mmCIF file of C-alpha atoms and ligand atoms in Angstrom:
data_model
loop_
_atom_site.group_PDB
_atom_site.id
_atom_site.type_symbol
_atom_site.label_atom_id
_atom_site.label_comp_id
_atom_site.label_asym_id
_atom_site.label_seq_id
_atom_site.Cartn_x
_atom_site.Cartn_y
_atom_site.Cartn_z
ATOM 1 C CA MET A 1379 81.245 27.385 -70.000
ATOM 2 C CA LYS A 1380 84.926 28.074 -69.609
ATOM 3 C CA ASN A 1381 87.085 25.275 -68.283
ATOM 4 C CA LYS A 1382 88.230 26.786 -64.988
ATOM 5 C CA SER A 1383 91.331 24.625 -64.832
ATOM 6 C CA ARG A 1384 92.903 26.858 -67.491
ATOM 7 C CA ARG A 1385 94.636 29.709 -65.687
ATOM 8 C CA PRO A 1386 94.120 33.106 -67.326
ATOM 9 C CA TRP A 1387 97.168 34.328 -69.229
ATOM 10 C CA ILE A 1388 98.057 37.928 -70.086
ATOM 11 C CA GLY A 1389 101.172 38.730 -72.087
ATOM 12 C CA GLY A 1390 102.593 42.129 -72.993
ATOM 13 C CA ASN A 1391 104.485 42.223 -76.270
ATOM 14 C CA TRP A 1392 106.483 45.439 -76.159
ATOM 15 C CA LYS A 1393 107.868 45.069 -79.687
ATOM 16 C CA MET A 1394 110.546 47.722 -80.376
ATOM 17 C CA PHE A 1395 109.629 49.957 -77.451
ATOM 18 C CA LYS A 1396 111.281 50.877 -74.124
ATOM 19 C CA THR A 1397 114.821 51.474 -72.975
ATOM 20 C CA ILE A 1398 116.254 49.899 -69.815
ATOM 21 C CA PRO A 1399 115.244 52.799 -67.504
ATOM 22 C CA GLU A 1400 111.754 52.822 -69.018
ATOM 23 C CA THR A 1401 111.515 49.077 -68.435
ATOM 24 C CA LEU A 1402 112.518 49.449 -64.804
ATOM 25 C CA ASP A 1403 110.012 52.259 -64.192
ATOM 26 C CA PHE A 1404 107.287 50.107 -65.720
ATOM 27 C CA ILE A 1405 108.019 46.940 -63.774
ATOM 28 C CA ARG A 1406 108.257 48.739 -60.430
ATOM 29 C CA GLU A 1407 104.872 50.330 -60.967
ATOM 30 C CA LEU A 1408 103.397 47.068 -62.192
ATOM 31 C CA LEU A 1409 104.662 45.015 -59.261
ATOM 32 C CA ALA A 1410 103.400 47.625 -56.786
ATOM 33 C CA GLY A 1411 99.905 47.373 -58.245
ATOM 34 C CA MET A 1412 99.593 43.642 -58.875
ATOM 35 C CA PRO A 1413 96.407 42.060 -57.547
ATOM 36 C CA ASN A 1414 96.900 39.803 -54.561
ATOM 37 C CA PRO A 1415 96.097 36.935 -54.747
ATOM 38 C CA ILE A 1416 97.090 36.626 -58.379
ATOM 39 C CA ARG A 1417 95.641 33.774 -60.403
ATOM 40 C CA THR A 1418 96.593 35.159 -63.821
ATOM 41 C CA GLU A 1419 99.880 34.218 -65.421
ATOM 42 C CA VAL A 1420 101.507 37.529 -66.326
ATOM 43 C CA VAL A 1421 104.240 37.657 -68.961
ATOM 44 C CA ILE A 1422 106.180 40.587 -70.414
ATOM 45 C CA ALA A 1423 108.225 40.449 -73.613
ATOM 46 C CA PRO A 1424 110.647 43.390 -73.576
ATOM 47 C CA PRO A 1425 113.220 44.111 -76.286
ATOM 48 C CA PHE A 1426 116.402 42.028 -75.992
ATOM 49 C CA THR A 1427 118.426 44.913 -74.520
ATOM 50 C CA ALA A 1428 116.125 45.188 -71.490
ATOM 51 C CA GLN A 1429 115.853 41.471 -70.742
ATOM 52 C CA HIS A 1430 118.699 41.219 -68.281
ATOM 53 C CA ALA A 1431 117.516 44.206 -66.238
ATOM 54 C CA LEU A 1432 113.897 43.041 -66.255
ATOM 55 C CA GLY A 1433 114.927 39.470 -65.454
ATOM 56 C CA ARG A 1434 116.592 40.649 -62.256
ATOM 57 C CA GLU A 1435 113.600 42.747 -61.146
ATOM 58 C CA ILE A 1436 111.037 39.967 -61.552
ATOM 59 C CA GLN A 1437 112.974 37.181 -59.828
ATOM 60 C CA GLY A 1438 110.805 35.287 -57.366
ATOM 61 C CA GLY A 1439 107.757 37.429 -58.196
ATOM 62 C CA PRO A 1440 104.514 36.876 -60.075
ATOM 63 C CA VAL A 1441 105.690 38.204 -63.462
ATOM 64 C CA GLN A 1442 107.518 36.112 -66.028
ATOM 65 C CA MET A 1443 109.521 37.223 -69.023
ATOM 66 C CA ALA A 1444 109.248 36.254 -72.680
ATOM 67 C CA ALA A 1445 111.523 36.858 -75.638
ATOM 68 C CA GLN A 1446 109.985 38.260 -78.813
ATOM 69 C CA ASN A 1447 112.025 36.044 -81.120
ATOM 70 C CA VAL A 1448 114.813 33.451 -81.132
ATOM 71 C CA HIS A 1449 117.107 31.608 -83.500
ATOM 72 C CA TRP A 1450 116.899 27.818 -83.642
ATOM 73 C CA ALA A 1451 120.623 27.021 -83.601
ATOM 74 C CA ASP A 1452 122.387 26.432 -80.278
ATOM 75 C CA GLU A 1453 125.145 28.846 -81.283
ATOM 76 C CA GLY A 1454 127.154 29.817 -84.327
ATOM 77 C CA ALA A 1455 127.979 32.455 -86.915
ATOM 78 C CA PHE A 1456 124.519 34.039 -87.156
ATOM 79 C CA THR A 1457 125.058 37.784 -86.963
ATOM 80 C CA GLY A 1458 122.250 39.547 -85.146
ATOM 81 C CA GLU A 1459 120.578 36.417 -83.809
ATOM 82 C CA ILE A 1460 119.945 35.186 -80.245
ATOM 83 C CA SER A 1461 119.882 31.592 -78.965
ATOM 84 C CA THR A 1462 117.570 29.861 -76.533
ATOM 85 C CA ARG A 1463 120.443 29.494 -74.064
ATOM 86 C CA MET A 1464 121.029 33.252 -74.082
ATOM 87 C CA LEU A 1465 117.333 33.845 -73.439
ATOM 88 C CA ARG A 1466 117.312 31.426 -70.515
ATOM 89 C CA ASP A 1467 120.444 33.086 -69.204
ATOM 90 C CA ALA A 1468 118.714 36.492 -69.213
ATOM 91 C CA GLY A 1469 115.738 35.036 -67.319
ATOM 92 C CA CYS A 1470 113.172 34.271 -70.019
ATOM 93 C CA ALA A 1471 110.584 31.596 -69.299
ATOM 94 C CA TYR A 1472 108.638 32.083 -72.541
ATOM 95 C CA CYS A 1473 109.361 32.929 -76.155
ATOM 96 C CA ILE A 1474 106.956 34.398 -78.725
ATOM 97 C CA ILE A 1475 107.213 32.449 -81.965
ATOM 98 C CA GLY A 1476 105.813 33.285 -85.379
ATOM 99 C CA HIS A 1477 104.348 36.668 -84.504
ATOM 100 C CA SER A 1478 102.688 38.044 -87.626
ATOM 101 C CA GLU A 1479 105.150 40.949 -87.756
ATOM 102 C CA ARG A 1480 107.949 38.376 -88.001
ATOM 103 C CA ARG A 1481 106.063 36.392 -90.616
ATOM 104 C CA HIS A 1482 104.966 39.324 -92.749
ATOM 105 C CA LEU A 1483 107.660 41.976 -92.284
ATOM 106 C CA PHE A 1484 110.644 39.647 -91.984
ATOM 107 C CA GLY A 1485 109.571 36.718 -94.132
ATOM 108 C CA GLU A 1486 109.473 34.058 -91.412
ATOM 109 C CA THR A 1487 108.109 30.794 -92.811
ATOM 110 C CA ASP A 1488 106.100 27.974 -91.234
ATOM 111 C CA ALA A 1489 109.226 25.806 -91.455
ATOM 112 C CA GLN A 1490 111.261 28.364 -89.499
ATOM 113 C CA VAL A 1491 108.471 28.710 -86.952
ATOM 114 C CA ARG A 1492 108.647 24.967 -86.438
ATOM 115 C CA GLN A 1493 112.440 25.037 -86.009
ATOM 116 C CA LYS A 1494 112.122 27.800 -83.440
ATOM 117 C CA LEU A 1495 109.386 25.933 -81.613
ATOM 118 C CA LEU A 1496 111.516 22.804 -81.405
ATOM 119 C CA ALA A 1497 114.545 24.780 -80.191
ATOM 120 C CA CYS A 1498 112.466 26.411 -77.442
ATOM 121 C CA LEU A 1499 111.012 23.115 -76.264
ATOM 122 C CA LYS A 1500 114.470 21.553 -76.174
ATOM 123 C CA ALA A 1501 115.728 24.438 -74.045
ATOM 124 C CA GLY A 1502 112.755 24.484 -71.662
ATOM 125 C CA LEU A 1503 111.397 27.784 -72.979
ATOM 126 C CA LYS A 1504 107.617 27.824 -73.176
ATOM 127 C CA PRO A 1505 106.363 28.850 -76.612
ATOM 128 C CA VAL A 1506 103.752 31.490 -77.371
ATOM 129 C CA LEU A 1507 102.901 30.186 -80.819
ATOM 130 C CA CYS A 1508 101.190 32.906 -82.869
ATOM 131 C CA VAL A 1509 98.821 32.135 -85.704
ATOM 132 C CA GLY A 1510 96.330 34.269 -87.602
ATOM 133 C CA GLU A 1511 94.924 35.146 -90.986
ATOM 134 C CA THR A 1512 95.315 38.331 -93.033
ATOM 135 C CA LEU A 1513 92.317 40.409 -94.089
ATOM 136 C CA GLU A 1514 92.606 39.049 -97.613
ATOM 137 C CA GLU A 1515 92.549 35.485 -96.290
ATOM 138 C CA ARG A 1516 89.542 36.271 -94.111
ATOM 139 C CA GLU A 1517 87.643 37.849 -96.961
ATOM 140 C CA GLY A 1518 88.588 34.930 -99.201
ATOM 141 C CA ASP A 1519 87.040 32.536 -96.671
ATOM 142 C CA LYS A 1520 90.437 30.985 -95.980
ATOM 143 C CA ILE A 1521 90.594 31.343 -92.198
ATOM 144 C CA GLN A 1522 90.360 27.655 -91.418
ATOM 145 C CA ASP A 1523 92.866 26.700 -94.128
ATOM 146 C CA VAL A 1524 95.427 29.216 -92.899
ATOM 147 C CA ILE A 1525 95.025 28.357 -89.229
ATOM 148 C CA THR A 1526 95.151 24.632 -89.957
ATOM 149 C CA ARG A 1527 98.343 25.042 -91.967
ATOM 150 C CA GLN A 1528 100.039 27.290 -89.403
ATOM 151 C CA VAL A 1529 99.155 25.074 -86.442
ATOM 152 C CA GLN A 1530 99.821 21.753 -88.133
ATOM 153 C CA GLU A 1531 103.127 22.723 -89.668
ATOM 154 C CA ALA A 1532 104.332 24.050 -86.328
ATOM 155 C CA VAL A 1533 103.272 21.145 -84.117
ATOM 156 C CA GLN A 1534 103.489 18.079 -86.353
ATOM 157 C CA GLY A 1535 105.123 15.188 -84.565
ATOM 158 C CA LEU A 1536 105.305 16.886 -81.159
ATOM 159 C CA SER A 1537 104.737 14.736 -78.094
ATOM 160 C CA LEU A 1538 101.792 15.402 -75.805
ATOM 161 C CA GLU A 1539 104.205 16.578 -73.164
ATOM 162 C CA ASP A 1540 105.728 19.148 -75.511
ATOM 163 C CA MET A 1541 102.296 20.222 -76.718
ATOM 164 C CA ALA A 1542 101.270 20.973 -73.171
ATOM 165 C CA GLN A 1543 103.978 23.642 -72.880
ATOM 166 C CA GLY A 1544 103.147 27.291 -73.377
ATOM 167 C CA VAL A 1545 100.159 28.846 -75.109
ATOM 168 C CA ILE A 1546 98.782 29.415 -78.579
ATOM 169 C CA ALA A 1547 97.933 32.999 -79.533
ATOM 170 C CA TYR A 1548 95.291 33.605 -82.168
ATOM 171 C CA GLU A 1549 96.127 36.997 -83.628
ATOM 172 C CA PRO A 1550 94.269 37.988 -86.775
ATOM 173 C CA VAL A 1551 96.744 40.133 -88.705
ATOM 174 C CA TRP A 1552 94.123 42.768 -89.569
ATOM 175 C CA ALA A 1553 93.405 43.333 -85.875
ATOM 176 C CA ILE A 1554 96.997 43.930 -84.750
ATOM 177 C CA GLY A 1555 97.812 47.555 -84.007
ATOM 178 C CA THR A 1556 94.761 48.750 -85.931
ATOM 179 C CA GLY A 1557 92.394 49.523 -83.086
ATOM 180 C CA ARG A 1558 90.020 47.098 -84.766
ATOM 181 C CA SER A 1559 89.758 44.057 -82.521
ATOM 182 C CA ALA A 1560 87.954 40.923 -83.652
ATOM 183 C CA THR A 1561 84.492 40.717 -82.123
ATOM 184 C CA PRO A 1562 84.338 38.266 -79.213
ATOM 185 C CA ALA A 1563 82.144 35.955 -81.321
ATOM 186 C CA ALA A 1564 84.522 36.007 -84.309
ATOM 187 C CA ALA A 1565 87.529 35.322 -82.092
ATOM 188 C CA GLN A 1566 85.668 32.581 -80.208
ATOM 189 C CA GLU A 1567 84.880 30.809 -83.460
ATOM 190 C CA VAL A 1568 88.559 30.535 -84.374
ATOM 191 C CA HIS A 1569 89.605 29.582 -80.827
ATOM 192 C CA ALA A 1570 87.062 26.762 -80.848
ATOM 193 C CA PHE A 1571 88.359 25.703 -84.254
ATOM 194 C CA ILE A 1572 91.957 25.560 -82.950
ATOM 195 C CA ARG A 1573 90.770 23.460 -80.010
ATOM 196 C CA ARG A 1574 89.091 21.032 -82.413
ATOM 197 C CA LEU A 1575 92.301 20.832 -84.435
ATOM 198 C CA LEU A 1576 94.214 19.938 -81.274
ATOM 199 C CA GLU A 1577 91.639 17.316 -80.400
ATOM 200 C CA ASP A 1578 91.918 15.739 -83.872
ATOM 201 C CA ARG A 1579 95.715 15.793 -83.886
ATOM 202 C CA PHE A 1580 96.332 14.938 -80.239
ATOM 203 C CA ASN A 1581 93.494 14.240 -77.826
ATOM 204 C CA LYS A 1582 90.557 15.711 -75.968
ATOM 205 C CA THR A 1583 92.404 16.257 -72.714
ATOM 206 C CA LEU A 1584 95.153 18.253 -74.368
ATOM 207 C CA ALA A 1585 92.597 20.261 -76.342
ATOM 208 C CA MET A 1586 90.651 21.044 -73.154
ATOM 209 C CA GLU A 1587 93.737 21.993 -71.172
ATOM 210 C CA LYS A 1588 95.624 24.039 -73.752
ATOM 211 C CA ARG A 1589 95.430 27.772 -73.257
ATOM 212 C CA ILE A 1590 94.536 29.737 -76.360
ATOM 213 C CA VAL A 1591 94.793 33.501 -76.017
ATOM 214 C CA TYR A 1592 93.570 36.240 -78.326
ATOM 215 C CA GLY A 1593 95.687 39.121 -79.667
ATOM 216 C CA GLY A 1594 94.860 42.168 -81.763
ATOM 217 C CA SER A 1595 93.878 45.592 -80.367
ATOM 218 C CA VAL A 1596 93.035 44.243 -76.919
ATOM 219 C CA THR A 1597 92.303 47.013 -74.406
ATOM 220 C CA PRO A 1598 91.029 47.256 -70.825
ATOM 221 C CA GLU A 1599 87.673 48.137 -72.408
ATOM 222 C CA ASN A 1600 87.238 45.061 -74.615
ATOM 223 C CA ILE A 1601 89.055 42.343 -72.649
ATOM 224 C CA ARG A 1602 86.079 41.467 -70.467
ATOM 225 C CA ASP A 1603 83.818 40.487 -73.366
ATOM 226 C CA LEU A 1604 86.627 38.599 -75.095
ATOM 227 C CA TYR A 1605 87.516 36.705 -71.932
ATOM 228 C CA ALA A 1606 83.855 35.873 -71.330
ATOM 229 C CA GLU A 1607 83.980 33.587 -74.370
ATOM 230 C CA PRO A 1608 84.423 29.922 -73.417
ATOM 231 C CA ASP A 1609 87.582 29.276 -75.455
ATOM 232 C CA ILE A 1610 89.459 32.550 -74.917
ATOM 233 C CA ASP A 1611 91.921 32.160 -72.057
ATOM 234 C CA GLY A 1612 93.542 35.580 -72.011
ATOM 235 C CA ALA A 1613 95.373 37.903 -74.342
ATOM 236 C CA LEU A 1614 98.638 38.805 -76.002
ATOM 237 C CA VAL A 1615 98.678 42.576 -75.914
ATOM 238 C CA GLY A 1616 100.797 45.082 -77.832
ATOM 239 C CA GLY A 1617 99.897 48.761 -77.533
ATOM 240 C CA ALA A 1618 97.915 48.499 -74.291
ATOM 241 C CA SER A 1619 100.786 46.673 -72.563
ATOM 242 C CA LEU A 1620 103.086 49.693 -72.682
ATOM 243 C CA LYS A 1621 101.411 51.625 -69.870
ATOM 244 C CA PRO A 1622 101.476 49.997 -66.419
ATOM 245 C CA GLU A 1623 98.005 51.253 -65.508
ATOM 246 C CA LYS A 1624 96.472 49.787 -68.668
ATOM 247 C CA PHE A 1625 98.331 46.509 -68.343
ATOM 248 C CA LEU A 1626 97.242 46.251 -64.695
ATOM 249 C CA ALA A 1627 93.653 46.940 -65.691
ATOM 250 C CA LEU A 1628 93.841 44.083 -68.201
ATOM 251 C CA ILE A 1629 95.232 41.709 -65.582
ATOM 252 C CA LYS A 1630 92.520 42.671 -63.097
ATOM 253 C CA GLU A 1631 89.759 42.031 -65.626
ATOM 254 C CA VAL A 1632 90.688 38.350 -65.996
ATOM 255 C CA ASN A 1633 92.205 37.574 -62.586
HETATM 256 P P1 PGA B 2614 98.176 45.198 -80.440
HETATM 257 O O1 PGA B 2614 99.319 44.099 -80.756
HETATM 258 O O2 PGA B 2614 97.599 44.841 -79.095
HETATM 259 O O3 PGA B 2614 98.922 46.517 -80.417
HETATM 260 O O4 PGA B 2614 97.181 45.110 -81.515
HETATM 261 C C1 PGA B 2614 99.093 42.744 -80.457
HETATM 262 C C2 PGA B 2614 100.297 41.915 -80.821
HETATM 263 O O5 PGA B 2614 100.988 42.257 -81.789
HETATM 264 O O6 PGA B 2614 100.588 40.900 -80.160
#
């Protein structure tokens, strides 16, 4: 049985897609079609260039904004980087941290993920902490080792209050952008494992209350079965978040 106190969470990770006009067209259509009442927490992570425009459109409404990445320093000579303060300024409430594309294409390490997580918490940005194994790690029976390392290195020493912020996204690398989602049972197994890790490291209440969402080829067609699993609290969605009608369909399935 799912713990009903955990509000469903649906996030759209737009990656390197959409200009400012495209962002505005999307958000207007989305807001016009949002279910009412809305129980689901809805979050969109546009590219940096569209944040300011999106931030203005969503003010006071049911949609929140996330950044896709952040630097851990407050400010400084870091060409091409963005600080937590700049993200807050543009209207972000959340920040995606440690997405597998950052880890694997741009060499982000567990230590950097931790620094980013700490910077976000200090600034009042809620983290979307991404973890997940590669196909090789899965086939080598290393899922639990990898997830344990990624979670523990990111959250070691955090207070319960900090741990309660934001969500954890389980995103198996082999399922991202491949059209090959994890089966609900396979995803559930890892979600339950993450919850046990949280219980061991922190306590049962935190583990029961923490939202853990699934990511990797989520679509309006497969979300229902994924969300039916007791430990899956929503989804972080790439491809299917780019079309308002698909993103709305996802929201409606869990709302
Ligand atoms: P996908 O991406 O839904 O296109 O597989 C998910 C993600 O990268 O968060």
